[in-house]
Coordinates of C-alpha atoms in Angstrom, one line a residue:
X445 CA 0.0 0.0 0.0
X446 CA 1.5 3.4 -0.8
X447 CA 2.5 5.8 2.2
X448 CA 0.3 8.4 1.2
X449 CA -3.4 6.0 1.9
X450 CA -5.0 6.1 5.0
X451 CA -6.3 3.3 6.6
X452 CA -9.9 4.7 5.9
X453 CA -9.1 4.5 1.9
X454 CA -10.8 1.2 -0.1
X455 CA -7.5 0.5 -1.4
X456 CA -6.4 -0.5 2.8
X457 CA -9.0 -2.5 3.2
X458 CA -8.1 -6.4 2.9
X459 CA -11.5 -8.1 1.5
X460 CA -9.1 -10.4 -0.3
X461 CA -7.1 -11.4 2.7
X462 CA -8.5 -15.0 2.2
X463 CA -7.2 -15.5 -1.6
X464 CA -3.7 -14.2 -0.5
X465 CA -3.4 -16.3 1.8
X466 CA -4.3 -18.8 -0.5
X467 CA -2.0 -17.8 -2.3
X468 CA 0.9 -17.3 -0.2
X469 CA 0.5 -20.7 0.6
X470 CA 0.6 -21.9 -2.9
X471 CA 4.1 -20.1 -3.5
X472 CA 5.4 -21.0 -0.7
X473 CA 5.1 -24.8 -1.8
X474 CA 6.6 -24.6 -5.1
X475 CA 9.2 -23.1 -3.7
X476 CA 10.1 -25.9 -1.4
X477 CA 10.0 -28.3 -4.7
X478 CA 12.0 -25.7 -6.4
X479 CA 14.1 -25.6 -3.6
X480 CA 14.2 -29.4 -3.6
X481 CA 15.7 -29.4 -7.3
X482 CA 17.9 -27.3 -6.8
X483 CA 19.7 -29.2 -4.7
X484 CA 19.1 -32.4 -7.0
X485 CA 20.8 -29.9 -9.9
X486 CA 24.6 -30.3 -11.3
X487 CA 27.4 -27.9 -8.7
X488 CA 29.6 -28.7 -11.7
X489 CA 31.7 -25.4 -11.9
X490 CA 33.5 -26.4 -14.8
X491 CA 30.7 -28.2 -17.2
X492 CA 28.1 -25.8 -18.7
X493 CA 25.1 -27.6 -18.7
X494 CA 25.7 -27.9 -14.4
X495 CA 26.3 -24.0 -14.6
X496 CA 23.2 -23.5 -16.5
X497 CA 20.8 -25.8 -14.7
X498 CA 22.0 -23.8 -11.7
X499 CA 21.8 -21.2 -12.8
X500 CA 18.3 -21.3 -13.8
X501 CA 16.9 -23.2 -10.3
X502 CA 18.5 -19.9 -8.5
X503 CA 16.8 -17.6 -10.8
X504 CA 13.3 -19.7 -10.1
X505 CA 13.8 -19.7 -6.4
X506 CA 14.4 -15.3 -6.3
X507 CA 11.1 -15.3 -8.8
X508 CA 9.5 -17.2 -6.2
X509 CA 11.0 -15.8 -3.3
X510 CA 9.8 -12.4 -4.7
X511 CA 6.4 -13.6 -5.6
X512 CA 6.2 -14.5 -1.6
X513 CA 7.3 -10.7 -0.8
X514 CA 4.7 -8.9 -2.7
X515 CA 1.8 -11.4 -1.9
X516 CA 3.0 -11.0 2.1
X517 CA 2.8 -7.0 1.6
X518 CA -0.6 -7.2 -0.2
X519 CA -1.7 -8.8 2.9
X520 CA 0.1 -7.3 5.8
X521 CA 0.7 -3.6 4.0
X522 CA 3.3 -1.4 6.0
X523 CA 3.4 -1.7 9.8
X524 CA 5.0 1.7 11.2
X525 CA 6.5 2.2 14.6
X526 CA 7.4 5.7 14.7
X527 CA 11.4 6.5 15.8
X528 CA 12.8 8.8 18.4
X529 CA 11.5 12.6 17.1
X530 CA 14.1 14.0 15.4
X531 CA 15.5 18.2 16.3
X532 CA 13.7 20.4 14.2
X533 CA 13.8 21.1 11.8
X534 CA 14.5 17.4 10.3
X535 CA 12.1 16.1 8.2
X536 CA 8.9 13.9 10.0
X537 CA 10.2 10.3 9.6
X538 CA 8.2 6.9 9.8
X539 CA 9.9 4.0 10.0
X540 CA 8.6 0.4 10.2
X541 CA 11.0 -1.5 12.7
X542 CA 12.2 -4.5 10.8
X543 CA 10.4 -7.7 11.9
X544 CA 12.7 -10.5 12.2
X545 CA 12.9 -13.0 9.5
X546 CA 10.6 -11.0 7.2
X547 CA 9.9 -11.9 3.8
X548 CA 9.6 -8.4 3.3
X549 CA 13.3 -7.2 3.9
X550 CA 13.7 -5.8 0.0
X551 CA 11.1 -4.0 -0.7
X552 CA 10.8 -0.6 0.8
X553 CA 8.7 2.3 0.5
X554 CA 8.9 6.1 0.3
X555 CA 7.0 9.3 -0.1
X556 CA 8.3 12.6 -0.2
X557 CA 5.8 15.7 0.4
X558 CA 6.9 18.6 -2.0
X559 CA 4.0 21.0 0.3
X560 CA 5.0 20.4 3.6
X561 CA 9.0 19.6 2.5
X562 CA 8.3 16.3 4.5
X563 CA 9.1 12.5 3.8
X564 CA 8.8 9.3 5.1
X565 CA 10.2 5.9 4.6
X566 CA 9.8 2.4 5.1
X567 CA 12.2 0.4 7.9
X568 CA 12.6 -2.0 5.0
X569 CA 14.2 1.2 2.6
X570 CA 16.7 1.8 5.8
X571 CA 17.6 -1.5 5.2
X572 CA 17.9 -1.7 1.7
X573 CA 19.8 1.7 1.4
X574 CA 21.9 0.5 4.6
X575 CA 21.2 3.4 6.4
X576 CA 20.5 3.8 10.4
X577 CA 16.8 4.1 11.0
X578 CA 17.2 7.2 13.6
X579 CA 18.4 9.2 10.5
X580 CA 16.0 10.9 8.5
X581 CA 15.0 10.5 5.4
X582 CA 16.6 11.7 2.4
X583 CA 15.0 14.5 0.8
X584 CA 14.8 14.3 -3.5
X585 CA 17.1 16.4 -3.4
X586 CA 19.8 14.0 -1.8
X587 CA 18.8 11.1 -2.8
X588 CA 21.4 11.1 -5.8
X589 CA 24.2 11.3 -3.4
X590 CA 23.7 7.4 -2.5
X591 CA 23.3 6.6 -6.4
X592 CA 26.3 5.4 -8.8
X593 CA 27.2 7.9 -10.9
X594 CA 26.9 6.8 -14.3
X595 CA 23.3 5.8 -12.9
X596 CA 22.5 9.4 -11.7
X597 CA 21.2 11.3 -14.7
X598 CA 18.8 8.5 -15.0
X599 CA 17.9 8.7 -11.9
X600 CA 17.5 12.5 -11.7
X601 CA 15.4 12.6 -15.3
X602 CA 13.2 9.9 -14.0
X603 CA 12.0 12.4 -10.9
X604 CA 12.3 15.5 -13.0
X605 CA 9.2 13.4 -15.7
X606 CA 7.5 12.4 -12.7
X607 CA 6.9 16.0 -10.8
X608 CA 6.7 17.8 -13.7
X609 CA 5.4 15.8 -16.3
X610 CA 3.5 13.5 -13.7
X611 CA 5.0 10.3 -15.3
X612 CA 5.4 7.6 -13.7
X613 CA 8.5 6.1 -12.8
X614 CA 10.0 2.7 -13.6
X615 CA 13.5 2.3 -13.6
X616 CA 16.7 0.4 -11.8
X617 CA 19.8 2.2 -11.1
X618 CA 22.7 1.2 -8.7
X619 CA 23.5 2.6 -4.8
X620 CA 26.3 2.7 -3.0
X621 CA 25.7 1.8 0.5
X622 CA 27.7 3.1 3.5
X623 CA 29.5 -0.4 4.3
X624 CA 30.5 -0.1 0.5
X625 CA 28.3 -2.2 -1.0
X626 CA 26.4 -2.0 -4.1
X627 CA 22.7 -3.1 -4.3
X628 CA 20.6 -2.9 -7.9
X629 CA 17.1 -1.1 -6.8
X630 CA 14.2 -1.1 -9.2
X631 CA 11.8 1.9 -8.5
X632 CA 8.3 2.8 -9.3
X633 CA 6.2 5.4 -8.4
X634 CA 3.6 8.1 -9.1
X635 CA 2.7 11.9 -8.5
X636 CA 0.1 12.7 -6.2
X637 CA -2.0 15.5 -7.2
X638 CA -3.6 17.9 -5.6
X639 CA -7.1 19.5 -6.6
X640 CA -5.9 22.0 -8.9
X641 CA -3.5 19.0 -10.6
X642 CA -0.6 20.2 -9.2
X643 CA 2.5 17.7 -7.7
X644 CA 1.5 17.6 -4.2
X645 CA 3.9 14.4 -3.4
X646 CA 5.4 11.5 -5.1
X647 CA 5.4 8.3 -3.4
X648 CA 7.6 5.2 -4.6
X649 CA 8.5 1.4 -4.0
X650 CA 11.7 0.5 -4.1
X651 CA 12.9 -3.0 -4.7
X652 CA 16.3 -4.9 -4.1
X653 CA 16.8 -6.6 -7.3
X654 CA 20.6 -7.3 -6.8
X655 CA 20.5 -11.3 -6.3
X656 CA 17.8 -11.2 -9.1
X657 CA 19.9 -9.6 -11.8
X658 CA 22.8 -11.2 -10.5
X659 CA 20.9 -15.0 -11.1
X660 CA 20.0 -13.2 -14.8
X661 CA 23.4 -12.6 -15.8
X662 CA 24.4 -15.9 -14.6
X663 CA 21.6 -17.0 -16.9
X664 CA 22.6 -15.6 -19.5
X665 CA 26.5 -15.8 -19.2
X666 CA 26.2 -19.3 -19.0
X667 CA 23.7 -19.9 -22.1
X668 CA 26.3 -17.6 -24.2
X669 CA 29.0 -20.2 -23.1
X670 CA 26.9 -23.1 -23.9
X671 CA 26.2 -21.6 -27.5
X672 CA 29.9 -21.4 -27.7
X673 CA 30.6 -24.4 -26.8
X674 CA 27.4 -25.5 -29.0
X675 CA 29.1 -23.9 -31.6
X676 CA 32.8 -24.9 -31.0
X677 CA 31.8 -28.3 -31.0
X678 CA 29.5 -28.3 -34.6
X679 CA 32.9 -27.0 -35.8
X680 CA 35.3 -29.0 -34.3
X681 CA 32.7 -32.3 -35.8
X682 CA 33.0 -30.9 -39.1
X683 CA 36.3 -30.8 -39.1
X684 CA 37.0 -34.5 -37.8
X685 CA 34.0 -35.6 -40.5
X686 CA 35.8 -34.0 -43.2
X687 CA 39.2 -35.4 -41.8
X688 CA 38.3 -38.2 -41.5
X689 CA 36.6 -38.7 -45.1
X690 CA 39.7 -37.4 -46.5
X691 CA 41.9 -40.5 -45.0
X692 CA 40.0 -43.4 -45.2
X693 CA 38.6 -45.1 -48.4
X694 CA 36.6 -43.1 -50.4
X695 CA 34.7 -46.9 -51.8
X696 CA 31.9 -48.0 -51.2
X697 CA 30.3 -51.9 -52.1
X698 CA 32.9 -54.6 -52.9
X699 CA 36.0 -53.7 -53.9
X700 CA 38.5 -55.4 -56.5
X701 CA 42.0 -54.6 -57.2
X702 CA 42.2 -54.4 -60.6
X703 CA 46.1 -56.1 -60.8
X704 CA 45.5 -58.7 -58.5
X705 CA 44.9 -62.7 -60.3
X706 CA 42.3 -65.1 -59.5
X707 CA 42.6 -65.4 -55.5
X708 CA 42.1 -61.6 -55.8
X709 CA 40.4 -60.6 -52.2
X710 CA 36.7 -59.2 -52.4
X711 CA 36.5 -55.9 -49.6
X712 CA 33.9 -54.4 -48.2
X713 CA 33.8 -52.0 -45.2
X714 CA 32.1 -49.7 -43.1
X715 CA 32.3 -46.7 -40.0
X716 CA 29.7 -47.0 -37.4
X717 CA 29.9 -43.5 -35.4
X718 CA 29.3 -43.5 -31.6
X719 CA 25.1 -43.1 -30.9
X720 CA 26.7 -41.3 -27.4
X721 CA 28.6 -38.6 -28.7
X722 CA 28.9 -35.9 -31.2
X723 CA 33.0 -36.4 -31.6
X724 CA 34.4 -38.2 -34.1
X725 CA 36.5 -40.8 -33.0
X726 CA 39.9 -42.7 -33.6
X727 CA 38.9 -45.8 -35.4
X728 CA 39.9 -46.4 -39.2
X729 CA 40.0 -49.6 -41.7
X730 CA 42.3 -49.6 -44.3
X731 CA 42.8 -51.9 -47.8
X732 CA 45.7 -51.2 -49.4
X733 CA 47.5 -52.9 -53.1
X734 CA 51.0 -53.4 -52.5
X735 CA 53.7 -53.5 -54.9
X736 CA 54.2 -57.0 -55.9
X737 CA 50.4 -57.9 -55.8
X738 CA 50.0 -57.9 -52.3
X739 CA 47.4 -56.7 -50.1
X740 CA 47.5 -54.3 -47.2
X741 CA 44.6 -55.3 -44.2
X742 CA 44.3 -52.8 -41.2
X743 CA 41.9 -51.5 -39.0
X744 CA 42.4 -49.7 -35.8
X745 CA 41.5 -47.2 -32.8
X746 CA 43.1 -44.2 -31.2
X747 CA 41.7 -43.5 -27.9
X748 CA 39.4 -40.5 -27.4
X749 CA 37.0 -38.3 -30.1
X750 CA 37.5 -35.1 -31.6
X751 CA 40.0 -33.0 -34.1
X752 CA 42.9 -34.2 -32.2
X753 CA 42.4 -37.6 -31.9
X754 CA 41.2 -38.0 -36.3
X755 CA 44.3 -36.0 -37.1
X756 CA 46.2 -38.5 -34.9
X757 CA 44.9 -41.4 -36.6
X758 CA 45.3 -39.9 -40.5
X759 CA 48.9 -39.6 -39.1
X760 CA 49.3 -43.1 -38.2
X761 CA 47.3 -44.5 -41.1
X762 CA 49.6 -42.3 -43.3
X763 CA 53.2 -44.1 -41.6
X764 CA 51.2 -47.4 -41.6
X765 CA 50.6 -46.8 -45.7
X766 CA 53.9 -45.7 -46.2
X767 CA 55.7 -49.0 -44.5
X768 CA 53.6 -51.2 -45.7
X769 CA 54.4 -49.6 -49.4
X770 CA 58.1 -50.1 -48.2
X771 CA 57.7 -53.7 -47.9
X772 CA 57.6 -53.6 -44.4
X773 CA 56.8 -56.6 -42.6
X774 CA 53.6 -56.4 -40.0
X775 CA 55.6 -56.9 -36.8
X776 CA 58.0 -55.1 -37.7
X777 CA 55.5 -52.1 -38.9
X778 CA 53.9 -52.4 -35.2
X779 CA 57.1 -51.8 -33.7
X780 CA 57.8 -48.8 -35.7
X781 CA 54.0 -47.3 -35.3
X782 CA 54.8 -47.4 -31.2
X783 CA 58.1 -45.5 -31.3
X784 CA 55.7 -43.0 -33.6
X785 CA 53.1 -42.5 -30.8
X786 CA 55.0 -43.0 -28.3
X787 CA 57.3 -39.9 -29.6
X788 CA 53.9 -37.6 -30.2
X789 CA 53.8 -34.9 -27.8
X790 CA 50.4 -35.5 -26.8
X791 CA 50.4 -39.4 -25.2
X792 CA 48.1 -41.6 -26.5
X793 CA 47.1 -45.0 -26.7
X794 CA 46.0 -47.0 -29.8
X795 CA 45.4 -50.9 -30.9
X796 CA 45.8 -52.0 -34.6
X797 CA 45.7 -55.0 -36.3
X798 CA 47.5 -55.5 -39.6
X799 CA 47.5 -57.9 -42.3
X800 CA 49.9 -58.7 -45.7
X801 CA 47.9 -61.1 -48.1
X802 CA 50.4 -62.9 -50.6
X803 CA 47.7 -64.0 -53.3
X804 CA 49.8 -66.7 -54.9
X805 CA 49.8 -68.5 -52.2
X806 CA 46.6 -67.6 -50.2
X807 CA 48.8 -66.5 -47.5
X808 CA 48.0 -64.4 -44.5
X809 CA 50.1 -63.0 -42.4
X810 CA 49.6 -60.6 -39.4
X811 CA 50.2 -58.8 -36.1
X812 CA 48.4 -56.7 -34.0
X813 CA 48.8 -54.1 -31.0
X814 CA 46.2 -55.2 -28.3
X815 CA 43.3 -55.7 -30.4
X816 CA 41.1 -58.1 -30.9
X817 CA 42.3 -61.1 -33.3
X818 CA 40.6 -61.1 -36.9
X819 CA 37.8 -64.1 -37.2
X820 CA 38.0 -66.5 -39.8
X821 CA 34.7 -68.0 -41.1
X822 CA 34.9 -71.2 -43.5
X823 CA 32.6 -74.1 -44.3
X824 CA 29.5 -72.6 -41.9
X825 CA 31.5 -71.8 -38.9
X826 CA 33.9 -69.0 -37.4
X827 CA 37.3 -68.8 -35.3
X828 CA 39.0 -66.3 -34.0
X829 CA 42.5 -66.6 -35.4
X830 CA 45.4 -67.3 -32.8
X831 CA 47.3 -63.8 -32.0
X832 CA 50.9 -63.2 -31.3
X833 CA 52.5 -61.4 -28.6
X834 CA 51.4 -57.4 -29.4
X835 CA 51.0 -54.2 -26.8
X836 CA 49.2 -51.5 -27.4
X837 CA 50.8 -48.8 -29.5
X838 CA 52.3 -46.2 -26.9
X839 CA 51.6 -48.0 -23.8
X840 CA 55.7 -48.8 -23.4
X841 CA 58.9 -47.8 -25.5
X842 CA 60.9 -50.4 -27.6
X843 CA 58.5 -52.7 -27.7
X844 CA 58.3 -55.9 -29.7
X845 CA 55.9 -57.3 -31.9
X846 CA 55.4 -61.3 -33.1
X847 CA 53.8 -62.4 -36.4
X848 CA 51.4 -65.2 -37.2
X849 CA 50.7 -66.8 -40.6
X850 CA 47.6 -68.1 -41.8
X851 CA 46.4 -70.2 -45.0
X852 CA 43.2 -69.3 -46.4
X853 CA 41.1 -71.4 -49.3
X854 CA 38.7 -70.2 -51.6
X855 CA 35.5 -68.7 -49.7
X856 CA 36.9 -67.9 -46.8
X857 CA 35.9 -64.6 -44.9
X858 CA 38.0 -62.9 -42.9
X859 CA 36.4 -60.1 -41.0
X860 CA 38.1 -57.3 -39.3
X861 CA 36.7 -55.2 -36.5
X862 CA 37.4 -52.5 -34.2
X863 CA 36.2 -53.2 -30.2
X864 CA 33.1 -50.8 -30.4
X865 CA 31.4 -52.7 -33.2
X866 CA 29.1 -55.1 -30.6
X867 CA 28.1 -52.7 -27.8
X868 CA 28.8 -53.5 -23.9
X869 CA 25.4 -53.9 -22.8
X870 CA 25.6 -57.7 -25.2
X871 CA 28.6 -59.0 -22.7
X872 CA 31.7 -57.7 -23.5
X873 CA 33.7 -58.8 -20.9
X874 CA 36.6 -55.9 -21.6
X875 CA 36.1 -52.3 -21.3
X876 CA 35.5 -50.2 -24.8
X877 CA 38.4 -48.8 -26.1
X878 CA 41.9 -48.8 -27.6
X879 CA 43.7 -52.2 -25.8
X880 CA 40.1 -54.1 -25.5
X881 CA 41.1 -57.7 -26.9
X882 CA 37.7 -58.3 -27.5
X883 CA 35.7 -59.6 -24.4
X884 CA 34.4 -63.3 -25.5
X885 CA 30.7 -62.8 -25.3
X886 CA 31.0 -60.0 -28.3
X887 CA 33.7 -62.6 -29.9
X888 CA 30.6 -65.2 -29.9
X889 CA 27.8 -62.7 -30.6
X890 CA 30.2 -61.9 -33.9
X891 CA 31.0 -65.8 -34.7
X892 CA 27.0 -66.9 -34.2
X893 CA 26.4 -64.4 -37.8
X894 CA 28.6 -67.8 -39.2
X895 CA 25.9 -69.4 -40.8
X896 CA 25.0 -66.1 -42.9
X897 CA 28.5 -65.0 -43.4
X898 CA 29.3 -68.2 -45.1
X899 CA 26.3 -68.1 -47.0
X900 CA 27.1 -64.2 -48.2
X901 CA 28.3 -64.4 -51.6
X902 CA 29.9 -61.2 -51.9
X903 CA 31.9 -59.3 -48.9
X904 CA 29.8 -56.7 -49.1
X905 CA 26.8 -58.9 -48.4
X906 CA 28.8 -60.2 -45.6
X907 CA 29.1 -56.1 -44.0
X908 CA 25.5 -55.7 -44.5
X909 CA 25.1 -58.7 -42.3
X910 CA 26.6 -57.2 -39.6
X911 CA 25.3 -54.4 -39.8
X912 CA 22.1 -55.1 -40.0
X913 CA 22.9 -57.1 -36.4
X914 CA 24.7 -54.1 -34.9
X915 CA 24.4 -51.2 -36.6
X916 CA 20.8 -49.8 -35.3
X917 CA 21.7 -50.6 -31.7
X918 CA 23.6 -47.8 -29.4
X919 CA 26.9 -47.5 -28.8
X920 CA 29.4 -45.8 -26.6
X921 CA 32.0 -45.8 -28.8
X922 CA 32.7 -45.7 -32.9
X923 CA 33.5 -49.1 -34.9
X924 CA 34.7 -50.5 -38.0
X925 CA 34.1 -53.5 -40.0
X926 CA 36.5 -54.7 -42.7
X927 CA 35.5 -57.7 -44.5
X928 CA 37.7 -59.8 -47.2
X929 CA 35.9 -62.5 -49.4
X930 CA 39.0 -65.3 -51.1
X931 CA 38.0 -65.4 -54.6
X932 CA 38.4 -68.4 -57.0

């Protein structure tokens, strides 16, 4: 209720006591379940979506907690106990002792008689301004002196429209308490008139918004860092997706090299990207013709996602192409990729498997660097082939790699995979990730596909298979799939 109403005005009457209450009530409980989520929400300081959930459950709490002030001072309106009388001749003051605990500590009220050069203000304005209640009042006049000053020609044009122009005022500027702190106040108020429509007075609410505005900017610092983030991220996908296209193989279907005889290997391969996260990943599959008639088999995983970890892997893939082109044998090549990463400035860990196929005589031979063994499938039935001695790639300097052989027949399948292509949920016995041999349940969930993989009649038939198996389930990390068919 403004100062200047008497008790005998309609406007001090409380018929809708009742329905505040009511209301009061009301608030009060949604904010005990706001109050109750926020403690449920993220403290996080460094993710953004913790900050921002925060953020926004503080914001809710001063909306409510505000929403419980005014309702409480519809009800109750001002309650006044006069002060010592101050020497003339100071202004008449009269001001509301502070009840203890009140909801009604940031919202004060003023009026200031321009007739009788009086004014009067609310104990809650004392406290808000942090001035000592036995003072008086500040005329107009002074009021500026407590007010920032790149906020006081605001302040000063908002009373000047008021009692000359009889606007009303609305408007937040900054104070400068006595203890030296700074409080955000939000102001509105109206010119009296008197009968003749002059100014008589103006009388004004005055609101502590300072928490409030702080929540706000917390609000919307944090959703400007998540759209940056947001936006960081979209670019730093991009960027891995087109990496990433750039190094591996651009084909698609079965492959064919064109100057290899009739036990000539039919590929097919394919990417599965991670259904948990945005970033690309580490993994690649390689084929590769070899001078001589040869053919290159790889397919590996650098641990982690993003920009970094995709240029790792085209860096690797690259030294792994170049070897092999060399004539390089496999274990030899593994040893060679470790003291690679294992030189990078940025450790890492990867696993690899890699394969040289001598056509003439259907011979296979291979290593690998903790990853899981390449599965054989012949005559309706699948093995996973025995694997030599192999680390992962950085996990220790100098180390040594073995090689295994392997004779393959017409029809075979040979199928290559990274760890992430059968997700954990199906048994995986081994954590995802670079060094995951391949946990036996996701071994056997691959080998049971025997019966159709035997039956495929092309390799790429045989990736369709798997992924028609695989591919639509989620995964927590990104997979590959090489297959190679032994032609006739």
């Amino acid at each position: 209720m403004p100062p200047h109403l008497s008790a005998d005005h309609p406007a001090a009457q409380p018929p809708l006591s009742g329905s505040v209450d009511a209301l009061i009530s009301q608030a009060r409980r949604l904010r005990g379940e706001m109050d109750a989520v926020r403690r449920d929400a993220p403290v996080d300081g460094v993710d953004p979506q913790g900050r921002w959930q925060r953020a926004l459950c503080d914001l809710a709490m001063h909306q409510l907690h505000d929403l419980d002030e005014h309702l409480a001072q519809l009800r109750d309106g001002p309650a006044p106990v006069p002060v010592e009388p101050q020497p003339a001749p100071a202004p008449r003051v009269v001001a509301p002792a502070p009840r203890r605990g009140s909801l009604l500590s940031r919202v004060g009220s003023a009026e200031w008689n321009l007739l009788t050069d009086e004014a009067s203000w609310s104990g809650e304005l004392y406290q808000i301004l942090g001035r000592d209640p036995a003072a008086p009042p500040l005329t107009l006049d002074e009021l500026p002196s407590l007010v920032h000053d790149e906020d006081r020609p605001m302040l000063t044009a908002m009373v000047t429209d008021c009692l000359i122009d009889a606007k009303p005022i609305d408007g937040e500027f900054r104070i400068q308490r006595p203890d030296g702190g700074v409080r955000t106040v939000h102001m509105m108020g109206e010119p009296v008139l008197d009968g003749d429509g002059s100014t008589a007075s103006m009388w004004a609410v005055l609101r502590d918004v300072s928490e409030l505005r702080r929540s706000q900017r917390v609000v919307h610092e944090t959703r400007d860092s998540m759209q940056r983030q947001r936006h960081r991220a979209q670019t730093e996908h991009q960027l891995a997706v087109e990496l990433q296209e750039s190094v591996l193989p651009p084909w698609r279907g079965s492959l064919r090299f064109p100057r290899q005889g009739p036990e000539t290997l039919d590929l097919a391969a394919h990417y599965l990207p991670s259904s948990m996260s945005a970033l690309i990943g580490g993994d690649w599959y390689d084929a590769l013709e070899l001078p001589g008639g040869e053919t290159l088999l790889t397919v590996g995983d650098l641990t982690g996602h993003g920009v970094a970890v995709t240029s790792g892997m085209a860096t690797l893939l690259g030294a792994l192409r170049g070897m092999a082109m060399a004539g390089t044998q496999p274990g030899q090549l593994m040893s060679w990729l470790n003291q690679l990463l294992d030189a990078t400035v940025q450790p890492a860990l990867g696993s690899a498997v890699c394969c040289r196929y001598r056509p003439e005589t259907r011979t296979l031979t291979w290593a690998q660097a903790g990853h899981p063994a390449p599965l054989l499938f012949r005559n309706g039935t699948g093995r996973p082939l025995t694997a030599p001695d192999g680390v992962l790639l950085g996990a220790t300097s100098g180390a040594v790699y073995g090689q295994a052989e392997e004779t393959l027949e017409e029809g075979d399948l040979l199928l290559l995979h990274t760890d992430g292509l059968v997700p954990r949920r199906w048994g995986s016995s081994r954590p995802s990730g670079a060094g995951s041999r391949g946990g036996t349940a996701s071994v056997q969930r691959l080998l049971d596909l025997a019966p159709r993989l035997c039956g495929a009649r092309t390799a790429q038939d045989g990736v369709r298979t798997v992924v028609e198996e695989f591919g639509e389930t989620e995964r927590e990390d990104d997979a590959c799939v090489l297959l190679a068919r032994v032609g006739s």
